[in-house]
mmCIF file of C-alpha atoms in Angstrom:
data_model
loop_
_atom_site.group_PDB
_atom_site.id
_atom_site.type_symbol
_atom_site.label_atom_id
_atom_site.label_comp_id
_atom_site.label_asym_id
_atom_site.label_seq_id
_atom_site.Cartn_x
_atom_site.Cartn_y
_atom_site.Cartn_z
ATOM 1 C CA MET C 1 103.468 137.688 154.553
ATOM 2 C CA THR C 2 110.137 131.973 155.807
ATOM 3 C CA PRO C 3 115.252 124.894 156.557
ATOM 4 C CA HIS C 4 116.718 121.349 155.732
ATOM 5 C CA HIS C 5 118.599 118.492 155.064
ATOM 6 C CA ASN C 6 120.743 116.503 152.400
ATOM 7 C CA ALA C 7 120.388 112.407 153.236
ATOM 8 C CA PRO C 8 121.944 109.328 151.314
ATOM 9 C CA ARG C 9 120.425 107.714 148.252
ATOM 10 C CA PRO C 10 119.055 104.774 149.090
ATOM 11 C CA GLY C 11 121.105 101.842 148.279
ATOM 12 C CA GLU C 12 124.147 103.959 147.950
ATOM 13 C CA ALA C 13 127.304 102.189 148.626
ATOM 14 C CA PRO C 14 130.507 103.618 150.574
ATOM 15 C CA ALA C 15 133.290 105.006 149.131
ATOM 16 C CA THR C 16 136.727 102.457 149.373
ATOM 17 C CA ARG C 17 140.726 103.698 149.121
ATOM 18 C CA LYS C 18 142.437 101.661 146.479
ATOM 19 C CA GLY C 19 145.512 102.649 145.796
ATOM 20 C CA GLY C 20 145.951 105.944 147.244
ATOM 21 C CA GLU C 21 142.598 107.262 145.344
ATOM 22 C CA GLU C 22 139.010 107.174 146.747
ATOM 23 C CA THR C 23 136.785 105.066 144.865
ATOM 24 C CA GLY C 24 133.409 105.271 144.633
ATOM 25 C CA PRO C 25 130.430 102.450 143.182
ATOM 26 C CA ALA C 26 130.609 101.265 139.611
ATOM 27 C CA ALA C 27 128.336 99.033 137.295
ATOM 28 C CA ASP C 28 131.135 96.809 136.957
ATOM 29 C CA GLY C 29 131.501 96.360 140.164
ATOM 30 C CA HIS C 30 135.360 97.473 140.645
ATOM 31 C CA GLY C 31 134.947 101.724 141.057
ATOM 32 C CA THR C 32 135.753 104.566 139.037
ATOM 33 C CA PRO C 33 138.729 106.175 140.329
ATOM 34 C CA VAL C 34 138.398 109.884 141.722
ATOM 35 C CA GLY C 35 141.245 112.470 142.512
ATOM 36 C CA ARG C 36 141.859 113.252 146.342
ATOM 37 C CA ARG C 37 142.228 117.076 144.847
ATOM 38 C CA LEU C 38 138.389 116.283 142.951
ATOM 39 C CA VAL C 39 137.231 115.058 146.119
ATOM 40 C CA LEU C 40 138.804 117.992 148.430
ATOM 41 C CA GLY C 41 137.820 120.870 145.874
ATOM 42 C CA MET C 42 133.842 119.385 145.862
ATOM 43 C CA LEU C 43 134.318 120.058 150.047
ATOM 44 C CA ILE C 44 135.476 122.634 149.883
ATOM 45 C CA THR C 45 132.505 124.099 147.437
ATOM 46 C CA GLY C 46 130.455 122.386 149.665
ATOM 47 C CA VAL C 47 131.591 124.085 152.922
ATOM 48 C CA ALA C 48 131.352 127.105 150.652
ATOM 49 C CA GLY C 49 127.971 126.750 149.557
ATOM 50 C CA ILE C 50 126.624 126.146 153.284
ATOM 51 C CA ALA C 51 128.556 129.089 154.339
ATOM 52 C CA THR C 52 127.351 132.132 151.887
ATOM 53 C CA ALA C 53 123.774 130.224 151.565
ATOM 54 C CA PRO C 54 122.568 132.729 154.368
ATOM 55 C CA TYR C 55 123.948 135.724 152.687
ATOM 56 C CA LEU C 56 122.355 134.556 149.406
ATOM 57 C CA GLN C 57 119.441 134.203 150.737
ATOM 58 C CA ARG C 58 119.624 137.810 152.877
ATOM 59 C CA ALA C 59 120.259 139.176 149.721
ATOM 60 C CA TYR C 60 117.224 137.184 147.535
ATOM 61 C CA ASP C 61 115.098 138.443 150.168
ATOM 62 C CA ASN C 62 115.961 142.299 150.281
ATOM 63 C CA THR C 63 115.846 142.372 146.674
ATOM 64 C CA LEU C 64 111.964 141.033 146.514
ATOM 65 C CA GLY C 65 111.655 143.349 149.423
ATOM 66 C CA ALA C 66 112.836 146.425 147.689
ATOM 67 C CA ALA C 67 110.810 145.293 144.366
ATOM 68 C CA ALA C 68 107.399 144.767 146.097
ATOM 69 C CA ARG C 69 108.242 148.364 147.800
ATOM 70 C CA ASN C 70 107.797 149.470 144.248
ATOM 71 C CA ASP C 71 105.337 147.392 142.893
ATOM 72 C CA PRO C 72 101.714 148.624 142.611
ATOM 73 C CA THR C 73 100.450 145.194 141.397
ATOM 74 C CA GLY C 74 100.933 143.083 144.012
ATOM 75 C CA LEU C 75 102.490 140.532 142.091
ATOM 76 C CA THR C 76 105.551 140.031 143.277
ATOM 77 C CA GLY C 77 103.581 138.772 146.022
ATOM 78 C CA LEU C 78 103.597 135.795 144.018
ATOM 79 C CA LEU C 79 107.512 134.886 144.878
ATOM 80 C CA PRO C 80 108.592 133.049 147.232
ATOM 81 C CA ALA C 81 110.757 134.825 149.822
ATOM 82 C CA GLY C 82 113.370 132.979 152.235
ATOM 83 C CA GLY C 83 112.790 129.788 153.691
ATOM 84 C CA GLY C 84 109.350 128.504 151.651
ATOM 85 C CA PHE C 85 107.453 131.901 152.462
ATOM 86 C CA ARG C 86 105.746 135.211 149.898
ATOM 87 C CA TYR C 87 106.246 138.664 150.738
ATOM 88 C CA TYR C 88 103.174 140.613 151.448
ATOM 89 C CA SER C 89 101.923 144.050 151.353
ATOM 90 C CA VAL C 90 98.544 145.815 151.183
ATOM 91 C CA THR C 91 100.240 149.030 149.961
ATOM 92 C CA ALA C 92 102.577 149.754 147.086
ATOM 93 C CA SER C 93 105.462 151.279 148.843
ATOM 94 C CA VAL C 94 106.649 150.515 152.703
ATOM 95 C CA PRO C 95 109.808 152.555 153.919
ATOM 96 C CA SER C 96 112.156 150.968 155.822
ATOM 97 C CA LYS C 97 113.209 152.211 159.397
ATOM 98 C CA ASP C 98 116.408 151.110 161.086
ATOM 99 C CA ALA C 99 117.738 151.866 164.598
ATOM 100 C CA ARG C 100 117.997 155.457 164.302
ATOM 101 C CA THR C 101 115.047 155.878 163.162
ATOM 102 C CA TYR C 102 112.264 153.169 163.927
ATOM 103 C CA ARG C 103 110.053 153.818 167.232
ATOM 104 C CA LEU C 104 107.515 151.671 168.908
ATOM 105 C CA THR C 105 104.955 153.661 170.341
ATOM 106 C CA VAL C 106 101.979 152.028 173.611
ATOM 107 C CA ASP C 107 99.317 154.386 174.320
ATOM 108 C CA GLY C 108 95.255 154.018 174.563
ATOM 109 C CA LEU C 109 94.356 152.633 177.933
ATOM 110 C CA VAL C 110 97.940 152.861 180.087
ATOM 111 C CA GLN C 111 99.132 154.851 183.339
ATOM 112 C CA ARG C 112 102.100 154.924 181.377
ATOM 113 C CA PRO C 113 102.869 155.322 177.464
ATOM 114 C CA THR C 114 105.664 154.483 176.368
ATOM 115 C CA THR C 115 108.390 154.920 173.445
ATOM 116 C CA TYR C 116 110.606 152.010 172.522
ATOM 117 C CA ARG C 117 113.647 152.111 170.798
ATOM 118 C CA LEU C 118 114.759 149.278 168.670
ATOM 119 C CA SER C 119 118.042 149.487 171.139
ATOM 120 C CA ASP C 120 115.237 149.966 174.259
ATOM 121 C CA LEU C 121 113.908 146.453 172.843
ATOM 122 C CA ARG C 122 117.245 144.871 172.582
ATOM 123 C CA ALA C 123 117.899 145.241 175.955
ATOM 124 C CA LEU C 124 114.784 143.799 177.319
ATOM 125 C CA PRO C 125 114.976 140.067 178.008
ATOM 126 C CA GLN C 126 114.411 138.216 174.894
ATOM 127 C CA THR C 127 112.718 134.933 174.021
ATOM 128 C CA ARG C 128 113.113 132.592 171.793
ATOM 129 C CA LEU C 129 109.921 129.999 169.913
ATOM 130 C CA VAL C 130 110.486 127.269 167.775
ATOM 131 C CA ARG C 131 106.785 126.817 165.703
ATOM 132 C CA ASP C 132 105.586 126.283 162.527
ATOM 133 C CA VAL C 133 104.506 129.277 160.550
ATOM 134 C CA GLN C 134 100.868 128.680 159.141
ATOM 135 C CA CYS C 135 98.560 131.178 156.008
ATOM 136 C CA VAL C 136 95.486 131.106 155.564
ATOM 137 C CA THR C 137 96.161 130.871 151.993
ATOM 138 C CA GLY C 138 97.896 127.373 152.732
ATOM 139 C CA TRP C 139 101.799 127.314 152.876
ATOM 140 C CA ARG C 140 103.338 126.511 155.869
ATOM 141 C CA VAL C 141 107.164 127.002 156.743
ATOM 142 C CA PRO C 142 108.495 124.541 160.026
ATOM 143 C CA ASP C 143 110.456 125.017 162.979
ATOM 144 C CA THR C 144 110.794 128.591 162.024
ATOM 145 C CA PRO C 145 112.498 130.327 164.968
ATOM 146 C CA PHE C 146 110.822 133.816 166.348
ATOM 147 C CA THR C 147 113.228 135.976 168.954
ATOM 148 C CA GLY C 148 111.435 138.731 170.782
ATOM 149 C CA VAL C 149 109.755 140.586 173.662
ATOM 150 C CA ARG C 150 106.973 139.035 175.145
ATOM 151 C CA LEU C 151 104.132 141.246 174.907
ATOM 152 C CA ARG C 152 102.880 140.723 178.117
ATOM 153 C CA ARG C 153 106.023 142.854 179.604
ATOM 154 C CA LEU C 154 105.741 146.037 177.522
ATOM 155 C CA LEU C 155 101.923 146.147 178.797
ATOM 156 C CA ASP C 156 103.375 145.106 182.478
ATOM 157 C CA ALA C 157 105.304 147.841 182.039
ATOM 158 C CA ALA C 158 102.619 150.201 180.392
ATOM 159 C CA GLY C 159 100.201 149.746 183.023
ATOM 160 C CA VAL C 160 96.557 148.503 181.429
ATOM 161 C CA ARG C 161 93.840 150.578 183.130
ATOM 162 C CA PRO C 162 90.658 149.052 184.326
ATOM 163 C CA GLY C 163 88.442 148.502 181.783
ATOM 164 C CA ALA C 164 90.493 147.423 178.841
ATOM 165 C CA GLY C 165 89.748 144.366 177.128
ATOM 166 C CA ALA C 166 91.606 144.094 174.068
ATOM 167 C CA VAL C 167 95.177 145.882 172.135
ATOM 168 C CA ARG C 168 95.259 146.983 168.944
ATOM 169 C CA PHE C 169 98.406 147.007 166.582
ATOM 170 C CA THR C 170 99.390 149.595 163.753
ATOM 171 C CA CYS C 171 102.298 149.303 161.457
ATOM 172 C CA PHE C 172 104.466 152.240 159.671
ATOM 173 C CA ASP C 173 102.746 151.012 156.269
ATOM 174 C CA GLY C 174 100.543 153.590 157.454
ATOM 175 C CA ALA C 175 97.146 150.718 156.159
ATOM 176 C CA TYR C 176 97.554 147.083 158.222
ATOM 177 C CA SER C 177 96.456 146.486 161.795
ATOM 178 C CA GLU C 178 95.794 143.839 163.881
ATOM 179 C CA SER C 179 93.871 143.216 167.092
ATOM 180 C CA LEU C 180 93.819 140.597 169.639
ATOM 181 C CA THR C 181 91.910 140.368 173.088
ATOM 182 C CA LEU C 182 93.950 141.090 175.986
ATOM 183 C CA GLU C 183 93.940 137.688 177.355
ATOM 184 C CA GLN C 184 95.261 136.593 174.021
ATOM 185 C CA ALA C 185 97.666 139.246 174.053
ATOM 186 C CA ARG C 186 99.217 138.176 177.535
ATOM 187 C CA ARG C 187 100.325 134.524 175.994
ATOM 188 C CA ASP C 188 103.650 133.531 176.604
ATOM 189 C CA ASP C 189 103.813 132.853 172.579
ATOM 190 C CA VAL C 190 102.613 136.449 171.925
ATOM 191 C CA LEU C 191 106.442 138.201 170.501
ATOM 192 C CA ILE C 192 107.205 142.096 169.757
ATOM 193 C CA ALA C 193 109.671 140.565 167.539
ATOM 194 C CA LEU C 194 113.395 141.583 166.476
ATOM 195 C CA ALA C 195 114.661 138.609 164.867
ATOM 196 C CA MET C 196 113.555 135.470 162.754
ATOM 197 C CA GLN C 197 116.036 132.241 161.657
ATOM 198 C CA ASP C 198 118.214 133.547 164.654
ATOM 199 C CA GLU C 199 118.721 136.606 161.982
ATOM 200 C CA PRO C 200 117.707 140.318 162.729
ATOM 201 C CA LEU C 201 114.568 140.533 160.994
ATOM 202 C CA PRO C 202 114.570 141.993 157.897
ATOM 203 C CA HIS C 203 112.647 144.748 156.200
ATOM 204 C CA ALA C 204 111.240 142.059 154.220
ATOM 205 C CA HIS C 205 109.590 140.069 157.056
ATOM 206 C CA GLY C 206 108.283 143.083 158.265
ATOM 207 C CA GLY C 207 111.375 144.879 160.260
ATOM 208 C CA PRO C 208 112.824 145.883 162.354
ATOM 209 C CA VAL C 209 109.976 144.807 164.090
ATOM 210 C CA ARG C 210 106.990 142.543 163.533
ATOM 211 C CA LEU C 211 104.357 141.316 166.146
ATOM 212 C CA TYR C 212 103.803 137.669 166.171
ATOM 213 C CA ALA C 213 101.217 135.430 167.327
ATOM 214 C CA ALA C 214 102.410 131.586 167.590
ATOM 215 C CA PRO C 215 99.497 130.359 167.625
ATOM 216 C CA MET C 216 97.284 131.769 165.300
ATOM 217 C CA TYR C 217 97.587 132.195 161.270
ATOM 218 C CA PHE C 218 100.155 134.621 159.838
ATOM 219 C CA TYR C 219 98.348 137.369 159.012
ATOM 220 C CA LYS C 220 97.476 138.524 162.871
ATOM 221 C CA SER C 221 101.340 138.697 163.257
ATOM 222 C CA ALA C 222 101.449 142.464 161.364
ATOM 223 C CA LYS C 223 104.357 143.582 159.886
ATOM 224 C CA TRP C 224 106.438 147.020 160.271
ATOM 225 C CA LEU C 225 104.562 146.947 163.855
ATOM 226 C CA SER C 226 105.063 150.668 165.245
ATOM 227 C CA GLY C 227 101.571 150.939 167.108
ATOM 228 C CA ILE C 228 100.216 149.097 170.083
ATOM 229 C CA THR C 229 97.176 150.797 171.459
ATOM 230 C CA VAL C 230 95.145 149.312 174.529
ATOM 231 C CA THR C 231 91.511 149.788 173.887
ATOM 232 C CA GLU C 232 88.469 148.736 175.398
ATOM 233 C CA ARG C 233 87.488 145.780 173.153
ATOM 234 C CA VAL C 234 88.929 144.113 170.031
ATOM 235 C CA GLU C 235 89.011 146.424 166.611
ATOM 236 C CA PRO C 236 88.758 144.062 163.621
ATOM 237 C CA GLY C 237 91.908 144.444 161.571
ATOM 238 C CA TYR C 238 93.041 144.784 158.007
ATOM 239 C CA TRP C 239 91.727 141.726 156.397
ATOM 240 C CA GLU C 240 89.282 141.012 159.386
ATOM 241 C CA GLU C 241 87.274 144.001 157.754
ATOM 242 C CA ARG C 242 87.850 141.889 154.305
ATOM 243 C CA GLY C 243 86.759 138.637 155.725
ATOM 244 C CA TYR C 244 88.912 136.886 157.491
ATOM 245 C CA ASP C 245 88.045 135.675 161.533
ATOM 246 C CA VAL C 246 88.879 137.604 164.094
ATOM 247 C CA ASP C 247 89.654 134.811 166.220
ATOM 248 C CA ALA C 248 92.667 132.818 164.205
ATOM 249 C CA TRP C 249 93.498 129.767 165.623
ATOM 250 C CA VAL C 250 95.275 127.739 163.249
ATOM 251 C CA GLY C 251 93.135 125.199 162.094
ATOM 252 C CA ARG C 252 90.062 126.224 164.194
ATOM 253 C CA SER C 253 88.796 129.205 162.264
ATOM 254 C CA ASN C 254 88.900 130.789 158.654
ATOM 255 C CA GLY C 255 87.142 127.445 157.568
ATOM 256 C CA ARG C 256 90.164 125.280 157.565
ATOM 257 C CA ASP C 257 91.892 122.010 159.185
ATOM 258 C CA ASP C 258 95.381 123.019 159.566
ATOM 259 C CA ALA C 259 97.441 121.087 162.412
ATOM 260 C CA PRO C 260 98.087 123.143 164.935
ATOM 261 C CA THR C 261 101.325 125.151 164.784
ATOM 262 C CA VAL C 262 102.068 124.779 168.809
#
């Protein structure tokens, strides 16, 4: 606030077998022998790299998140996080929460105010969405999976009172906020996200829980979510108070013409 493939090179000839050794194309057309041990070693190295890449990426993200929490300049926001994302925070420090300390409250114009622990949210039916993520600053991350609980499930469980028209979101960084109309909040593609890229949502990406509004610019998907408050009307969020559009449909707001993310 976060995927890619290797392909053969054009014109590359297939390897052939000669004298019990693998050979590849050479300038003279006869090929240069490559020992079986070397090929096997390359394969093992490649597999090991694939297997360890997610762990290395998570370690990098965690390191970047830790650095950003102690960076009053905000310069760490210029560095890439996992998969092309950027780490953004509007405060100099964001505390970490885990299954023991995390709480999400649902209150405001509801009949049954509720507090959820992380285990409570994980026990609810989960929805997985795969969409592009589009930042209003221009970068885009294609085909990013998010998994979580549909927001409307929490709203229905709380019982929205007559006269409600919007939902406000607050965050445990102590500064960020966002809002959606009640109609927007009830969409199928708006989640209380617990996982990203099929892994538990890390702190650097707003974990353990964030809002995910798939068809909107990513600033609407508030990180480090701690509060859901049902209100009469939309209250402009952190970035809306600084000039961003309240309605943030990708390609139809903020003066941008990006391709929609759905």
